């Protein structure tokens, strides 16, 4: 009896094996961004889900699902939720744009760390309002600067 392995062919690749491509960072979903903005604004106003849902005339569980990014809301529902928070759709879009334009902030926000505006992005309705009115806001170093 032979203890040798059966004859196997040796394979020599014709081209060098390329390393596996690294996965690109995933784009955030729109419903996650908008949900985070809605929740952040509601909490900043110290309002309850019930209060905002009643004002928007949507159910409290549905608003909760929107805030958690589990439901894709229609434009009518988004407009109602924004109005209930004292926002217009343009405000909601501007705040969502700030999240999309600055992915580091979005990752921090998802980790429940308060976002900062050190890079000039809009992070709250108050800040958005101040930009539209030209109000002065303190910078991170305690200096006063005019918001752009």
PDB file of C-alpha atoms in Angstrom:
ATOM      1  CA  UNK A   1       0.000   0.000   0.000  1.00  0.00           C
ATOM      2  CA  UNK A   2       1.279   3.404  -0.922  1.00  0.00           C
ATOM      3  CA  UNK A   3       1.122   6.368   1.496  1.00  0.00           C
ATOM      4  CA  UNK A   4       1.825   8.914  -1.222  1.00  0.00           C
ATOM      5  CA  UNK A   5      -0.792  11.505  -2.256  1.00  0.00           C
ATOM      6  CA  UNK A   6      -2.268  11.132  -5.724  1.00  0.00           C
ATOM      7  CA  UNK A   7      -0.584  13.136  -8.445  1.00  0.00           C
ATOM      8  CA  UNK A   8      -1.821  16.729  -8.480  1.00  0.00           C
ATOM      9  CA  UNK A   9      -1.107  19.299 -11.134  1.00  0.00           C
ATOM     10  CA  UNK A  10       0.679  22.432 -10.060  1.00  0.00           C
ATOM     11  CA  UNK A  11      -1.283  25.546 -11.082  1.00  0.00           C
ATOM     12  CA  UNK A  12       0.697  28.619 -12.066  1.00  0.00           C
ATOM     13  CA  UNK A  13      -1.458  31.748 -12.500  1.00  0.00           C
ATOM     14  CA  UNK A  14      -0.916  33.643 -15.749  1.00  0.00           C
ATOM     15  CA  UNK A  15      -1.696  36.967 -14.113  1.00  0.00           C
ATOM     16  CA  UNK A  16      -0.871  38.024 -10.581  1.00  0.00           C
ATOM     17  CA  UNK A  17      -3.805  37.681  -8.227  1.00  0.00           C
ATOM     18  CA  UNK A  18      -5.197  41.138  -7.448  1.00  0.00           C
ATOM     19  CA  UNK A  19      -6.063  41.911  -3.850  1.00  0.00           C
ATOM     20  CA  UNK A  20      -9.747  41.983  -3.062  1.00  0.00           C
ATOM     21  CA  UNK A  21     -11.186  45.482  -3.492  1.00  0.00           C
ATOM     22  CA  UNK A  22     -11.920  47.302  -0.255  1.00  0.00           C
ATOM     23  CA  UNK A  23     -15.605  48.013   0.184  1.00  0.00           C
ATOM     24  CA  UNK A  24     -16.494  51.662  -0.375  1.00  0.00           C
ATOM     25  CA  UNK A  25     -18.231  53.528   2.394  1.00  0.00           C
ATOM     26  CA  UNK A  26     -21.951  52.983   2.142  1.00  0.00           C
ATOM     27  CA  UNK A  27     -24.075  55.993   1.358  1.00  0.00           C
ATOM     28  CA  UNK A  28     -26.525  56.706   4.166  1.00  0.00           C
ATOM     29  CA  UNK A  29     -30.175  56.130   3.427  1.00  0.00           C
ATOM     30  CA  UNK A  30     -32.397  59.188   3.072  1.00  0.00           C
ATOM     31  CA  UNK A  31     -34.854  57.871   5.644  1.00  0.00           C
ATOM     32  CA  UNK A  32     -32.064  57.551   8.231  1.00  0.00           C
ATOM     33  CA  UNK A  33     -30.858  61.106   7.648  1.00  0.00           C
ATOM     34  CA  UNK A  34     -34.331  62.657   7.750  1.00  0.00           C
ATOM     35  CA  UNK A  35     -35.323  60.569  10.753  1.00  0.00           C
ATOM     36  CA  UNK A  36     -32.267  61.691  12.651  1.00  0.00           C
ATOM     37  CA  UNK A  37     -32.981  65.346  11.842  1.00  0.00           C
ATOM     38  CA  UNK A  38     -36.605  65.020  12.976  1.00  0.00           C
ATOM     39  CA  UNK A  39     -35.616  63.355  16.248  1.00  0.00           C
ATOM     40  CA  UNK A  40     -32.795  65.823  16.922  1.00  0.00           C
ATOM     41  CA  UNK A  41     -35.137  68.780  16.398  1.00  0.00           C
ATOM     42  CA  UNK A  42     -37.892  67.263  18.535  1.00  0.00           C
ATOM     43  CA  UNK A  43     -35.470  66.604  21.386  1.00  0.00           C
ATOM     44  CA  UNK A  44     -33.914  70.056  21.042  1.00  0.00           C
ATOM     45  CA  UNK A  45     -37.394  71.510  21.532  1.00  0.00           C
ATOM     46  CA  UNK A  46     -37.917  69.176  24.520  1.00  0.00           C
ATOM     47  CA  UNK A  47     -41.135  67.834  23.016  1.00  0.00           C
ATOM     48  CA  UNK A  48     -42.605  64.358  23.273  1.00  0.00           C
ATOM     49  CA  UNK A  49     -43.392  62.005  20.421  1.00  0.00           C
ATOM     50  CA  UNK A  50     -47.075  62.301  21.320  1.00  0.00           C
ATOM     51  CA  UNK A  51     -47.018  66.103  21.192  1.00  0.00           C
ATOM     52  CA  UNK A  52     -45.361  66.240  17.765  1.00  0.00           C
ATOM     53  CA  UNK A  53     -47.416  63.346  16.352  1.00  0.00           C
ATOM     54  CA  UNK A  54     -50.655  65.037  17.458  1.00  0.00           C
ATOM     55  CA  UNK A  55     -49.558  68.353  15.939  1.00  0.00           C
ATOM     56  CA  UNK A  56     -48.606  66.612  12.681  1.00  0.00           C
ATOM     57  CA  UNK A  57     -51.799  64.504  12.712  1.00  0.00           C
ATOM     58  CA  UNK A  58     -49.859  61.263  12.330  1.00  0.00           C
ATOM     59  CA  UNK A  59     -49.747  58.327  14.724  1.00  0.00           C
ATOM     60  CA  UNK A  60     -47.157  58.275  17.470  1.00  0.00           C
ATOM     61  CA  UNK A  61     -45.817  54.810  16.458  1.00  0.00           C
ATOM     62  CA  UNK A  62     -45.454  55.987  12.849  1.00  0.00           C
ATOM     63  CA  UNK A  63     -43.500  59.100  13.914  1.00  0.00           C
ATOM     64  CA  UNK A  64     -41.270  56.881  16.028  1.00  0.00           C
ATOM     65  CA  UNK A  65     -40.642  54.629  13.021  1.00  0.00           C
ATOM     66  CA  UNK A  66     -39.799  57.705  10.914  1.00  0.00           C
ATOM     67  CA  UNK A  67     -37.344  59.001  13.492  1.00  0.00           C
ATOM     68  CA  UNK A  68     -35.612  55.618  13.652  1.00  0.00           C
ATOM     69  CA  UNK A  69     -35.308  55.481   9.861  1.00  0.00           C
ATOM     70  CA  UNK A  70     -37.525  52.410   9.549  1.00  0.00           C
ATOM     71  CA  UNK A  71     -40.207  53.981   7.365  1.00  0.00           C
ATOM     72  CA  UNK A  72     -39.908  55.936   4.124  1.00  0.00           C
ATOM     73  CA  UNK A  73     -42.281  58.881   4.549  1.00  0.00           C
ATOM     74  CA  UNK A  74     -44.244  60.570   1.791  1.00  0.00           C
ATOM     75  CA  UNK A  75     -43.616  64.245   1.101  1.00  0.00           C
ATOM     76  CA  UNK A  76     -46.962  65.077   2.736  1.00  0.00           C
ATOM     77  CA  UNK A  77     -46.025  63.293   5.956  1.00  0.00           C
ATOM     78  CA  UNK A  78     -42.571  64.892   5.991  1.00  0.00           C
ATOM     79  CA  UNK A  79     -44.132  68.328   5.486  1.00  0.00           C
ATOM     80  CA  UNK A  80     -46.589  67.689   8.333  1.00  0.00           C
ATOM     81  CA  UNK A  81     -43.856  66.493  10.703  1.00  0.00           C
ATOM     82  CA  UNK A  82     -41.647  69.450   9.779  1.00  0.00           C
ATOM     83  CA  UNK A  83     -44.524  71.914  10.302  1.00  0.00           C
ATOM     84  CA  UNK A  84     -45.269  70.357  13.692  1.00  0.00           C
ATOM     85  CA  UNK A  85     -41.670  71.156  14.654  1.00  0.00           C
ATOM     86  CA  UNK A  86     -41.912  74.706  13.336  1.00  0.00           C
ATOM     87  CA  UNK A  87     -39.882  73.905  10.219  1.00  0.00           C
ATOM     88  CA  UNK A  88     -40.549  74.249   6.544  1.00  0.00           C
ATOM     89  CA  UNK A  89     -39.553  71.593   4.064  1.00  0.00           C
ATOM     90  CA  UNK A  90     -36.640  73.809   2.994  1.00  0.00           C
ATOM     91  CA  UNK A  91     -35.394  73.836   6.603  1.00  0.00           C
ATOM     92  CA  UNK A  92     -35.692  70.060   6.841  1.00  0.00           C
ATOM     93  CA  UNK A  93     -33.806  69.666   3.555  1.00  0.00           C
ATOM     94  CA  UNK A  94     -31.079  72.097   4.647  1.00  0.00           C
ATOM     95  CA  UNK A  95     -30.551  70.208   7.891  1.00  0.00           C
ATOM     96  CA  UNK A  96     -30.535  66.863   6.053  1.00  0.00           C
ATOM     97  CA  UNK A  97     -28.040  68.329   3.568  1.00  0.00           C
ATOM     98  CA  UNK A  98     -25.763  69.202   6.470  1.00  0.00           C
ATOM     99  CA  UNK A  99     -25.839  65.566   7.538  1.00  0.00           C
ATOM    100  CA  UNK A 100     -25.137  64.283   4.017  1.00  0.00           C
ATOM    101  CA  UNK A 101     -22.407  66.794   3.246  1.00  0.00           C
ATOM    102  CA  UNK A 102     -20.489  65.920   6.391  1.00  0.00           C
ATOM    103  CA  UNK A 103     -20.405  62.137   6.833  1.00  0.00           C
ATOM    104  CA  UNK A 104     -18.226  62.343   9.961  1.00  0.00           C
ATOM    105  CA  UNK A 105     -20.987  64.307  11.676  1.00  0.00           C
ATOM    106  CA  UNK A 106     -23.574  61.743  10.571  1.00  0.00           C
ATOM    107  CA  UNK A 107     -21.492  58.910  12.057  1.00  0.00           C
ATOM    108  CA  UNK A 108     -21.128  60.859  15.311  1.00  0.00           C
ATOM    109  CA  UNK A 109     -24.853  61.553  15.327  1.00  0.00           C
ATOM    110  CA  UNK A 110     -25.642  57.884  14.859  1.00  0.00           C
ATOM    111  CA  UNK A 111     -23.380  57.147  17.832  1.00  0.00           C
ATOM    112  CA  UNK A 112     -25.474  59.584  19.925  1.00  0.00           C
ATOM    113  CA  UNK A 113     -22.655  62.116  20.174  1.00  0.00           C
ATOM    114  CA  UNK A 114     -23.743  65.698  19.742  1.00  0.00           C
ATOM    115  CA  UNK A 115     -22.635  67.057  16.355  1.00  0.00           C
ATOM    116  CA  UNK A 116     -20.548  70.197  16.162  1.00  0.00           C
ATOM    117  CA  UNK A 117     -20.521  73.008  13.649  1.00  0.00           C
ATOM    118  CA  UNK A 118     -16.764  73.555  13.630  1.00  0.00           C
ATOM    119  CA  UNK A 119     -16.670  73.071   9.862  1.00  0.00           C
ATOM    120  CA  UNK A 120     -19.465  75.571   9.166  1.00  0.00           C
ATOM    121  CA  UNK A 121     -22.325  73.121   8.612  1.00  0.00           C
ATOM    122  CA  UNK A 122     -25.819  73.790   9.894  1.00  0.00           C
ATOM    123  CA  UNK A 123     -26.708  71.488  12.803  1.00  0.00           C
ATOM    124  CA  UNK A 124     -29.927  72.941  14.196  1.00  0.00           C
ATOM    125  CA  UNK A 125     -32.921  75.034  13.254  1.00  0.00           C
ATOM    126  CA  UNK A 126     -31.721  77.838  15.535  1.00  0.00           C
ATOM    127  CA  UNK A 127     -28.414  77.886  13.696  1.00  0.00           C
ATOM    128  CA  UNK A 128     -30.218  77.779  10.341  1.00  0.00           C
ATOM    129  CA  UNK A 129     -32.393  80.691  11.432  1.00  0.00           C
ATOM    130  CA  UNK A 130     -29.360  82.655  12.603  1.00  0.00           C
ATOM    131  CA  UNK A 131     -27.718  82.163   9.213  1.00  0.00           C
ATOM    132  CA  UNK A 132     -30.780  83.518   7.434  1.00  0.00           C
ATOM    133  CA  UNK A 133     -31.039  86.557   9.715  1.00  0.00           C
ATOM    134  CA  UNK A 134     -27.293  87.261   9.906  1.00  0.00           C
ATOM    135  CA  UNK A 135     -27.216  86.874  13.692  1.00  0.00           C
ATOM    136  CA  UNK A 136     -23.864  86.538  15.376  1.00  0.00           C
ATOM    137  CA  UNK A 137     -22.924  83.213  16.894  1.00  0.00           C
ATOM    138  CA  UNK A 138     -19.953  82.327  19.110  1.00  0.00           C
ATOM    139  CA  UNK A 139     -17.320  80.153  17.466  1.00  0.00           C
ATOM    140  CA  UNK A 140     -15.622  77.161  19.093  1.00  0.00           C
ATOM    141  CA  UNK A 141     -12.750  79.274  20.439  1.00  0.00           C
ATOM    142  CA  UNK A 142     -15.118  81.693  22.174  1.00  0.00           C
ATOM    143  CA  UNK A 143     -14.678  84.393  19.539  1.00  0.00           C
ATOM    144  CA  UNK A 144     -17.688  85.993  17.925  1.00  0.00           C
ATOM    145  CA  UNK A 145     -17.989  85.553  14.179  1.00  0.00           C
ATOM    146  CA  UNK A 146     -20.676  86.374  11.655  1.00  0.00           C
ATOM    147  CA  UNK A 147     -22.406  83.258  10.351  1.00  0.00           C
ATOM    148  CA  UNK A 148     -22.249  82.875   6.569  1.00  0.00           C
TER     149      UNK A 148
END
